[in-house]
Amino acid sequence: GNSVTQMEGPVTLSEEAFLTINCTYTATGYPSLFWYVQYPGEGLQLLLKATKADDKGSNKGFEATYRKETTSFHLEKGSVQVSDSAVYFCALSDLYNFNKFYFGSGTKLNVKP
Amino acid sequence: DVKVTQSSRYLVKRTGEKVFLECVQDMDHENMFWYRQDPGLGLRLIYFSYDVKMKEKGDIPEGYSVSREKKERFSLILESASTNQTSMYLCASSPGTGTYNSPLHFGNGTRLTVT
């Protein structure tokens, strides 16, 4: 079946620190992979995506590379800001099942000034 | 931009009440979804619909039903609310099959408290 596992939080960093949030997946086919971000009191917003192996998604300084050999899609940012404090969700979509999405449990990021 | 609108941000209901959560999207998307979000559990799929009047159970459908009479509107119904249904409910939509790498677009959520 399909599933997503991401590192537990919370992750607490100082401003300008390097960020990595680990995400691994299990999939029966060839999924697309996504990172979503949720700011307090809001719904989820798409942060970036990758649709095939070795693709790199990027947005707002965040990056993630679709690694088929390690079934991973780790989120990275070189220098975090206080405004990046949010909950981050890794997800995959299943082409063969109405594009159903499978989400990780979320990782809360706290960035301190 | 796609807009997914959930009719209420906060709801407080009593145990046993019938509760309706409404969701409307404005981008002619075929697929619509209802998730609940709970701390430590992430997002869990309750129901989804891939066409008008069509519905499929997700991972946790017990205690819920849905209605999709029009393409733009997808309603979640709690037939008899219970305290364990206190949660954040998120509606989402996406284009239909053939657009497999399209993201989900989410509403801002409805925080439901059942007392």
Coordinates of N, CA and C in Angstrom, one line a residue:
Chain A
G1 N 0.8 -1.2 0.0 CA 0.0 0.0 0.0 C 0.9 1.2 0.0
N2 N 0.2 2.4 0.1 CA 0.9 3.7 0.1 C 0.9 4.3 1.5
S3 N 2.1 4.8 1.8 CA 2.2 5.5 3.1 C 3.4 6.5 3.0
V4 N 3.3 7.4 4.0 CA 4.4 8.4 4.1 C 4.8 8.5 5.5
T5 N 6.1 8.5 5.7 CA 6.7 8.7 7.1 C 7.6 9.9 7.1
Q6 N 7.4 10.8 8.1 CA 8.2 11.9 8.2 C 8.7 12.1 9.6
M7 N 9.8 12.8 9.8 CA 10.4 12.9 11.1 C 9.4 13.6 12.1
E8 N 9.5 13.2 13.3 CA 8.6 13.8 14.3 C 9.2 15.1 14.7
G9 N 8.3 16.0 15.1 CA 8.8 17.3 15.6 C 8.5 17.4 17.1
P10 N 8.6 18.6 17.6 CA 8.9 19.8 16.9 C 10.4 19.9 16.6
V11 N 10.7 20.6 15.6 CA 12.1 21.0 15.2 C 12.2 22.5 15.6
T12 N 13.2 22.7 16.4 CA 13.5 24.1 16.8 C 14.8 24.6 16.3
L13 N 14.9 25.6 15.6 CA 16.1 26.2 15.0 C 16.2 27.6 15.2
S14 N 17.4 28.1 15.2 CA 17.7 29.6 15.2 C 17.6 30.1 13.8
E15 N 17.3 31.4 13.7 CA 17.2 32.0 12.4 C 18.5 31.8 11.7
E16 N 18.4 31.6 10.4 CA 19.6 31.4 9.5 C 20.2 30.0 9.6
A17 N 19.6 29.1 10.4 CA 20.2 27.8 10.4 C 19.7 27.0 9.2
F18 N 20.4 25.8 9.0 CA 20.0 24.9 7.9 C 18.9 24.0 8.4
L19 N 17.9 23.8 7.5 CA 16.8 22.9 7.8 C 16.8 21.7 7.0
T20 N 16.6 20.5 7.6 CA 16.2 19.3 6.9 C 15.1 18.6 7.6
I21 N 14.0 18.3 6.9 CA 12.9 17.5 7.4 C 12.9 16.2 6.5
N22 N 13.1 15.1 7.2 CA 13.1 13.8 6.5 C 11.7 13.3 6.1
C23 N 11.6 12.7 4.9 CA 10.4 12.1 4.5 C 10.7 10.9 3.7
T24 N 10.1 9.8 4.0 CA 10.3 8.6 3.2 C 8.9 8.0 2.8
Y25 N 8.8 7.3 1.8 CA 7.5 6.9 1.3 C 7.5 5.4 0.9
T26 N 6.3 4.8 0.9 CA 6.1 3.5 0.3 C 5.0 3.7 -0.7
A27 N 5.2 3.2 -1.9 CA 4.1 3.3 -2.9 C 4.1 2.1 -3.8
T28 N 2.9 1.8 -4.3 CA 2.8 0.6 -5.2 C 3.1 1.0 -6.6
G29 N 3.0 2.2 -7.0 CA 3.3 2.6 -8.4 C 4.3 3.7 -8.5
Y30 N 4.0 4.7 -9.3 CA 5.0 5.8 -9.5 C 4.3 7.1 -9.1
P31 N 4.4 7.4 -7.8 CA 3.6 8.5 -7.3 C 4.3 9.9 -7.6
S32 N 3.5 10.9 -7.5 CA 4.0 12.3 -7.4 C 4.2 12.6 -5.9
L33 N 5.2 13.4 -5.6 CA 5.5 13.8 -4.2 C 5.3 15.3 -4.0
F34 N 4.9 15.6 -2.8 CA 4.6 17.0 -2.5 C 5.0 17.3 -1.1
W35 N 5.3 18.6 -0.9 CA 5.4 19.2 0.4 C 4.4 20.3 0.5
Y36 N 3.6 20.2 1.6 CA 2.6 21.2 2.0 C 3.1 21.9 3.3
V37 N 2.7 23.2 3.4 CA 2.9 23.9 4.6 C 1.6 24.5 5.2
Q38 N 1.5 24.4 6.5 CA 0.3 24.9 7.2 C 0.7 26.0 8.2
Y39 N 0.3 27.2 8.0 CA 0.6 28.2 9.0 C -0.6 28.2 10.0
P40 N -0.3 28.8 11.2 CA -1.3 28.7 12.3 C -2.7 29.2 11.8
G41 N -3.7 28.5 12.1 CA -5.1 28.9 11.8 C -5.5 28.8 10.3
E42 N -4.6 28.2 9.5 CA -4.9 28.1 8.1 C -5.0 26.7 7.6
G43 N -5.4 26.6 6.3 CA -5.4 25.3 5.7 C -4.0 25.0 5.1
L44 N -3.8 23.9 4.4 CA -2.5 23.5 3.8 C -2.3 24.2 2.5
Q45 N -1.1 24.7 2.3 CA -0.7 25.3 1.0 C 0.4 24.5 0.4
L46 N 0.3 24.3 -0.9 CA 1.4 23.6 -1.6 C 2.6 24.4 -1.5
L47 N 3.7 23.7 -1.1 CA 5.0 24.4 -1.1 C 5.9 24.0 -2.3
L48 N 5.9 22.7 -2.6 CA 6.6 22.3 -3.8 C 6.2 20.9 -4.2
K49 N 6.6 20.5 -5.4 CA 6.2 19.1 -5.8 C 7.3 18.6 -6.8
A50 N 7.3 17.2 -7.0 CA 8.1 16.6 -7.9 C 7.4 15.4 -8.5
T51 N 7.4 15.2 -9.8 CA 6.5 14.2 -10.4 C 7.2 12.9 -10.8
K52 N 8.6 12.9 -10.9 CA 9.3 11.7 -11.3 C 10.6 11.7 -10.6
A53 N 11.2 10.5 -10.7 CA 12.6 10.3 -10.1 C 13.6 11.3 -10.6
D54 N 14.4 11.8 -9.6 CA 15.4 12.8 -9.8 C 14.9 14.2 -10.0
D55 N 13.6 14.4 -10.1 CA 13.1 15.7 -10.2 C 13.4 16.5 -8.9
K56 N 13.7 17.8 -9.0 CA 13.9 18.6 -7.8 C 12.8 19.6 -7.8
G57 N 12.0 19.7 -6.7 CA 11.0 20.8 -6.5 C 11.6 21.9 -5.7
S58 N 11.3 23.1 -6.0 CA 11.8 24.2 -5.2 C 10.8 25.4 -5.2
N59 N 10.9 26.1 -4.1 CA 10.0 27.3 -3.9 C 10.4 28.0 -2.6
K60 N 10.4 29.3 -2.7 CA 10.7 30.1 -1.5 C 12.0 29.7 -0.8
G61 N 13.0 29.2 -1.5 CA 14.2 28.8 -0.8 C 14.2 27.3 -0.4
F62 N 13.0 26.7 -0.4 CA 13.0 25.3 0.0 C 13.2 24.4 -1.2
E63 N 13.8 23.2 -1.0 CA 14.1 22.3 -2.1 C 13.8 20.9 -1.6
A64 N 13.5 20.0 -2.5 CA 13.4 18.6 -2.2 C 13.6 17.8 -3.5
T65 N 14.3 16.7 -3.4 CA 14.6 15.9 -4.6 C 14.0 14.5 -4.4
Y66 N 13.3 14.1 -5.5 CA 12.6 12.8 -5.6 C 13.7 11.7 -5.8
R67 N 13.9 10.9 -4.7 CA 14.9 9.9 -4.8 C 14.2 8.5 -4.8
K68 N 14.2 7.9 -5.9 CA 13.5 6.6 -6.1 C 14.3 5.5 -5.4
E69 N 15.6 5.6 -5.5 CA 16.4 4.5 -4.9 C 16.3 4.4 -3.4
T70 N 16.1 5.5 -2.8 CA 16.0 5.6 -1.3 C 14.6 5.8 -0.9
T71 N 13.6 5.9 -1.8 CA 12.2 6.3 -1.5 C 12.1 7.4 -0.6
S72 N 12.8 8.5 -0.9 CA 12.8 9.7 0.0 C 12.5 11.0 -0.7
F73 N 12.1 12.0 0.0 CA 11.8 13.3 -0.5 C 12.0 14.3 0.6
H74 N 13.3 14.4 1.0 CA 13.6 15.3 2.2 C 13.5 16.8 1.8
L75 N 13.0 17.5 2.7 CA 12.8 19.0 2.6 C 14.0 19.7 3.2
E76 N 14.6 20.6 2.4 CA 15.8 21.4 2.9 C 15.6 22.9 2.6
K77 N 16.2 23.7 3.5 CA 16.3 25.1 3.3 C 17.6 25.6 3.9
G78 N 18.4 26.4 3.2 CA 19.7 26.8 3.6 C 19.7 27.7 4.8
S79 N 18.7 28.6 4.9 CA 18.7 29.6 5.9 C 17.3 29.9 6.3
V80 N 16.8 29.4 7.4 CA 15.4 29.6 7.8 C 15.2 30.9 8.4
Q81 N 13.9 31.4 8.3 CA 13.5 32.7 8.9 C 12.4 32.4 9.9
V82 N 12.2 33.4 10.8 CA 11.1 33.2 11.7 C 9.8 33.0 11.1
S83 N 9.6 33.6 9.9 CA 8.3 33.4 9.2 C 8.1 32.0 8.6
D84 N 9.2 31.2 8.6 CA 9.0 29.8 8.2 C 8.4 28.9 9.2
S85 N 8.2 29.4 10.4 CA 7.6 28.6 11.5 C 6.2 28.2 11.1
A86 N 6.0 26.9 11.0 CA 4.7 26.3 10.5 C 4.8 24.8 10.7
V87 N 3.8 24.1 10.2 CA 3.8 22.6 10.2 C 4.0 22.2 8.7
Y88 N 4.9 21.3 8.5 CA 5.2 20.8 7.1 C 4.7 19.4 7.0
F89 N 4.0 19.1 5.9 CA 3.5 17.8 5.6 C 4.1 17.3 4.3
C90 N 4.6 16.1 4.3 CA 5.0 15.4 3.1 C 3.8 14.6 2.6
A91 N 3.7 14.4 1.3 CA 2.5 13.7 0.8 C 2.9 13.1 -0.6
L92 N 2.1 12.0 -0.9 CA 2.2 11.4 -2.2 C 0.8 11.3 -2.8
S93 N 0.8 11.3 -4.1 CA -0.5 11.1 -4.8 C -0.5 9.8 -5.6
D94 N -1.6 9.1 -5.6 CA -1.7 7.8 -6.2 C -2.4 7.9 -7.6
L95 N -1.7 7.8 -8.7 CA -2.3 8.0 -10.0 C -3.4 7.0 -10.2
Y96 N -3.2 5.8 -9.7 CA -4.1 4.7 -10.0 C -5.4 4.6 -9.1
N97 N -5.5 5.6 -8.3 CA -6.6 5.6 -7.3 C -7.2 7.0 -7.2
F98 N -7.7 7.5 -8.2 CA -8.4 8.8 -8.2 C -7.5 9.9 -7.6
N99 N -6.2 9.8 -7.8 CA -5.3 10.8 -7.3 C -5.5 11.0 -5.8
K100 N -5.7 9.9 -5.1 CA -5.8 10.0 -3.6 C -4.4 10.4 -3.1
F101 N -4.5 11.3 -2.1 CA -3.3 11.7 -1.5 C -3.1 11.0 -0.1
Y102 N -1.8 10.7 0.2 CA -1.4 10.1 1.4 C -0.5 11.1 2.1
F103 N -0.8 11.4 3.4 CA 0.0 12.4 4.1 C 0.8 11.8 5.2
G104 N 2.0 12.4 5.5 CA 2.7 12.1 6.7 C 2.0 12.8 7.8
S105 N 2.5 12.6 9.0 CA 1.9 13.1 10.2 C 2.2 14.6 10.5
G106 N 3.1 15.2 9.7 CA 3.4 16.6 9.9 C 4.6 16.8 10.8
T107 N 5.4 17.8 10.5 CA 6.5 18.2 11.4 C 6.4 19.7 11.7
K108 N 6.3 20.0 13.0 CA 6.2 21.4 13.4 C 7.6 22.0 13.4
L109 N 7.8 23.1 12.8 CA 9.1 23.9 12.8 C 8.9 25.2 13.6
N110 N 9.7 25.3 14.6 CA 9.8 26.6 15.3 C 11.1 27.3 15.0
V111 N 11.1 28.5 14.5 CA 12.3 29.2 14.2 C 12.4 30.4 15.2
K112 N 13.5 30.4 16.0 CA 13.7 31.5 17.0 C 14.6 32.6 16.4
P113 N 14.3 33.8 16.8 CA 15.1 35.0 16.3 C 16.5 34.9 17.0
Chain B
D1 N -6.4 32.0 -9.2 CA -6.1 31.0 -8.1 C -7.4 30.2 -7.8
V2 N -7.1 29.0 -7.5 CA -8.2 28.1 -7.0 C -8.6 28.6 -5.7
K3 N -10.0 28.6 -5.5 CA -10.4 29.0 -4.1 C -11.3 27.9 -3.6
V4 N -11.0 27.4 -2.4 CA -11.8 26.4 -1.8 C -12.3 27.1 -0.5
T5 N -13.7 27.2 -0.4 CA -14.3 27.9 0.7 C -15.0 27.0 1.6
Q6 N -14.7 27.0 2.9 CA -15.5 26.2 3.9 C -16.3 27.2 4.6
S7 N -17.6 26.8 4.8 CA -18.6 27.8 5.2 C -18.4 28.3 6.6
S8 N -17.7 27.5 7.5 CA -17.5 28.0 8.9 C -16.1 27.8 9.3
R9 N -15.5 28.7 10.1 CA -14.2 28.5 10.6 C -14.3 27.7 11.9
Y10 N -15.3 28.0 12.7 CA -15.5 27.4 14.0 C -17.0 27.0 14.2
L11 N -17.1 25.8 14.7 CA -18.5 25.3 15.1 C -18.4 24.7 16.4
V12 N -19.5 24.9 17.2 CA -19.7 24.2 18.5 C -21.0 23.5 18.4
K13 N -21.1 22.2 18.6 CA -22.3 21.4 18.5 C -22.4 20.5 19.7
R14 N -23.6 20.1 20.0 CA -23.9 19.2 21.1 C -23.9 17.8 20.6
T15 N -23.6 16.9 21.5 CA -23.6 15.4 21.2 C -25.0 15.1 20.7
G16 N -25.0 14.3 19.6 CA -26.3 13.8 19.1 C -26.9 14.7 18.0
E17 N -26.4 15.9 17.8 CA -26.8 16.8 16.8 C -26.4 16.3 15.4
K18 N -27.2 16.6 14.4 CA -26.8 16.4 13.0 C -26.0 17.7 12.6
V19 N -24.8 17.4 12.0 CA -24.0 18.6 11.7 C -23.6 18.5 10.2
F20 N -23.7 19.7 9.6 CA -23.4 19.8 8.1 C -22.2 20.7 8.0
L21 N -21.1 20.2 7.3 CA -20.0 21.1 6.9 C -20.0 21.2 5.4
E22 N -19.9 22.5 5.0 CA -20.1 22.8 3.6 C -18.8 23.2 3.0
C23 N -18.6 22.8 1.7 CA -17.3 23.2 1.0 C -17.7 23.5 -0.4
V24 N -17.1 24.6 -0.9 CA -17.4 25.0 -2.3 C -16.1 25.4 -3.0
Q25 N -15.9 24.9 -4.2 CA -14.7 25.3 -5.0 C -15.1 25.9 -6.3
D26 N -14.2 26.8 -6.8 CA -14.6 27.6 -7.9 C -13.8 27.3 -9.2
M27 N -13.2 26.2 -9.2 CA -12.3 25.9 -10.4 C -12.8 24.7 -11.2
D28 N -14.0 24.3 -11.1 CA -14.5 23.2 -11.9 C -13.8 21.9 -11.7
H29 N -13.3 21.7 -10.5 CA -12.6 20.4 -10.3 C -13.5 19.3 -10.1
E30 N -13.1 18.1 -10.7 CA -13.8 16.9 -10.6 C -13.8 16.3 -9.2
N31 N -12.6 16.3 -8.6 CA -12.3 15.6 -7.3 C -12.5 16.5 -6.1
M32 N -13.1 16.0 -5.1 CA -13.2 16.8 -3.9 C -13.1 15.8 -2.7
F33 N -12.5 16.3 -1.6 CA -12.1 15.4 -0.5 C -12.4 16.0 0.8
W34 N -12.7 15.2 1.8 CA -12.8 15.6 3.2 C -11.8 14.9 4.0
Y35 N -11.0 15.7 4.8 CA -10.0 15.1 5.7 C -10.3 15.6 7.1
R36 N -9.9 14.9 8.1 CA -9.8 15.4 9.4 C -8.4 15.4 9.9
Q37 N -8.0 16.4 10.7 CA -6.7 16.6 11.1 C -6.6 16.6 12.6
D38 N -5.9 15.7 13.2 CA -5.7 15.6 14.6 C -4.2 15.6 15.0
P39 N -3.9 16.2 16.1 CA -2.5 16.2 16.5 C -1.8 14.8 16.6
G40 N -0.7 14.7 15.9 CA 0.0 13.5 16.0 C -0.4 12.4 14.9
L41 N -1.6 12.7 14.3 CA -2.1 11.7 13.4 C -2.1 12.3 12.0
G42 N -1.8 13.5 11.8 CA -1.7 14.1 10.4 C -3.1 14.2 9.9
L43 N -3.2 14.0 8.5 CA -4.5 14.1 7.9 C -5.0 12.7 7.5
R44 N -6.3 12.5 7.8 CA -6.9 11.2 7.5 C -8.1 11.5 6.6
L45 N -8.2 10.7 5.5 CA -9.2 10.9 4.5 C -10.5 10.2 5.0
I46 N -11.6 11.0 5.0 CA -12.9 10.5 5.4 C -13.7 10.0 4.2
Y47 N -13.9 10.9 3.3 CA -14.6 10.5 2.0 C -14.0 11.4 0.9
F48 N -14.2 10.9 -0.3 CA -13.9 11.7 -1.5 C -14.9 11.5 -2.6
S49 N -14.9 12.4 -3.5 CA -15.9 12.3 -4.6 C -15.2 12.6 -5.9
Y50 N -15.4 11.8 -6.9 CA -14.7 12.1 -8.2 C -15.7 12.6 -9.3
D51 N -16.9 12.8 -8.9 CA -17.9 13.3 -9.8 C -19.2 13.6 -9.1
V52 N -20.1 14.3 -9.7 CA -21.3 14.6 -9.1 C -22.1 13.3 -8.8
K53 N -22.6 13.3 -7.6 CA -23.4 12.2 -7.0 C -22.5 10.9 -6.8
M54 N -21.2 11.0 -7.0 CA -20.4 9.8 -6.8 C -19.6 10.1 -5.5
K55 N -19.4 9.0 -4.7 CA -18.6 9.1 -3.5 C -17.9 7.8 -3.2
E56 N -16.8 8.0 -2.5 CA -16.0 6.8 -2.2 C -15.6 7.0 -0.7
K57 N -15.6 5.9 0.0 CA -15.1 5.9 1.4 C -13.6 6.1 1.4
G58 N -13.2 6.9 2.4 CA -11.7 7.0 2.6 C -11.3 6.0 3.7
D59 N -10.4 6.4 4.5 CA -9.8 5.6 5.6 C -10.7 5.5 6.9
I60 N -11.4 6.6 7.1 CA -12.2 6.6 8.4 C -13.6 7.1 8.1
P61 N -14.4 6.4 7.4 CA -15.7 7.0 7.0 C -16.8 6.8 8.1
E62 N -16.5 6.0 9.1 CA -17.5 5.6 10.1 C -18.0 6.9 10.9
G63 N -19.4 7.0 10.9 CA -19.9 8.2 11.6 C -20.2 9.4 10.7
Y64 N -19.8 9.3 9.4 CA -19.9 10.4 8.5 C -20.6 9.9 7.2
S65 N -21.2 10.9 6.6 CA -21.7 10.7 5.2 C -21.4 12.0 4.4
V66 N -21.6 11.9 3.1 CA -21.3 13.0 2.2 C -22.4 13.2 1.2
S67 N -22.4 14.4 0.6 CA -23.3 14.7 -0.5 C -22.7 15.5 -1.5
R68 N -22.8 15.2 -2.8 CA -22.3 16.0 -3.9 C -23.4 16.1 -4.9
E69 N -24.3 17.0 -4.8 CA -25.4 17.2 -5.7 C -24.9 18.2 -6.9
K70 N -24.0 19.0 -6.6 CA -23.4 19.9 -7.7 C -21.9 19.8 -7.7
K71 N -21.4 20.0 -8.8 CA -19.9 19.8 -9.0 C -19.1 20.6 -8.0
E72 N -19.5 21.8 -7.8 CA -18.7 22.8 -7.0 C -18.9 22.6 -5.5
R73 N -19.8 21.8 -5.1 CA -20.2 21.7 -3.6 C -20.1 20.3 -3.1
F74 N -19.4 20.2 -2.0 CA -19.2 18.8 -1.3 C -19.5 19.0 0.1
S75 N -20.5 18.3 0.6 CA -20.9 18.5 2.0 C -20.5 17.2 2.9
L76 N -20.1 17.5 4.0 CA -19.8 16.4 5.0 C -20.9 16.5 6.1
I77 N -21.4 15.3 6.4 CA -22.5 15.2 7.3 C -22.1 14.3 8.5
L78 N -22.3 14.8 9.7 CA -22.2 14.0 10.9 C -23.6 13.7 11.3
E79 N -24.0 12.4 11.2 CA -25.4 12.1 11.4 C -25.8 12.3 12.9
S80 N -24.9 12.0 13.8 CA -25.2 12.1 15.2 C -23.8 12.4 15.9
A81 N -23.5 13.7 16.0 CA -22.2 14.1 16.5 C -21.8 13.5 17.8
S82 N -20.6 13.1 17.9 CA -20.0 12.6 19.2 C -18.8 13.3 19.5
T83 N -18.4 13.2 20.8 CA -17.2 14.0 21.2 C -15.9 13.6 20.5
N84 N -15.8 12.3 20.1 CA -14.6 11.9 19.4 C -14.5 12.4 18.0
Q85 N -15.6 13.2 17.6 CA -15.5 13.8 16.2 C -15.1 15.3 16.4
T86 N -14.7 15.7 17.6 CA -14.1 17.0 17.7 C -12.8 17.0 17.0
S87 N -12.6 17.9 16.1 CA -11.4 17.9 15.2 C -11.4 19.1 14.3
M88 N -10.3 19.2 13.5 CA -10.2 20.2 12.4 C -10.6 19.4 11.2
Y89 N -11.5 19.9 10.4 CA -12.0 19.3 9.2 C -11.5 20.2 8.0
L90 N -10.8 19.5 7.0 CA -10.3 20.2 5.9 C -10.9 19.6 4.6
C91 N -11.4 20.5 3.8 CA -11.9 20.2 2.5 C -10.8 20.5 1.4
A92 N -10.8 19.7 0.4 CA -9.8 19.9 -0.7 C -10.4 19.5 -2.0
S93 N -9.8 20.1 -3.1 CA -10.2 19.7 -4.4 C -9.0 19.5 -5.4
S94 N -9.2 18.8 -6.5 CA -8.2 18.7 -7.5 C -8.9 18.4 -8.8
P95 N -8.2 18.7 -9.9 CA -8.7 18.3 -11.2 C -8.9 16.8 -11.3
G96 N -9.6 16.4 -12.4 CA -9.9 14.9 -12.5 C -8.8 14.1 -13.0
T97 N -9.1 12.8 -13.4 CA -8.1 11.9 -13.9 C -7.5 12.4 -15.1
G98 N -6.2 12.1 -15.4 CA -5.5 12.6 -16.5 C -4.6 13.8 -16.1
T99 N -4.8 14.2 -14.9 CA -3.9 15.3 -14.3 C -3.3 14.8 -13.0
Y100 N -2.6 13.7 -13.1 CA -2.2 13.0 -11.9 C -1.2 13.8 -11.1
N101 N -0.5 14.7 -11.6 CA 0.5 15.4 -10.8 C -0.1 16.7 -10.3
S102 N -1.3 16.9 -10.4 CA -1.9 18.2 -9.9 C -2.0 18.1 -8.4
P103 N -1.8 19.2 -7.7 CA -1.8 19.2 -6.2 C -3.3 19.3 -5.8
L104 N -3.5 19.0 -4.5 CA -4.7 19.3 -3.8 C -4.7 20.8 -3.4
H105 N -5.9 21.4 -3.5 CA -6.1 22.8 -3.1 C -7.0 22.7 -1.9
F106 N -6.6 23.3 -0.8 CA -7.3 23.2 0.5 C -8.1 24.4 0.9
G107 N -9.2 24.2 1.6 CA -9.8 25.3 2.3 C -9.1 25.6 3.6
N108 N -9.6 26.6 4.3 CA -8.9 27.0 5.6 C -9.3 26.2 6.8
G109 N -10.2 25.3 6.6 CA -10.6 24.4 7.7 C -11.8 24.8 8.5
T110 N -12.4 23.9 9.1 CA -13.5 24.1 10.1 C -13.1 23.4 11.4
R111 N -13.0 24.2 12.4 CA -12.6 23.5 13.7 C -14.0 23.3 14.4
L112 N -14.3 22.0 14.5 CA -15.5 21.6 15.1 C -15.3 21.1 16.6
T113 N -16.1 21.6 17.5 CA -16.1 21.1 18.9 C -17.4 20.5 19.2
V114 N -17.4 19.3 19.7 CA -18.7 18.6 20.1 C -18.7 18.5 21.6
T115 N -19.7 19.0 22.2 CA -19.7 19.0 23.7 C -20.8 18.1 24.2

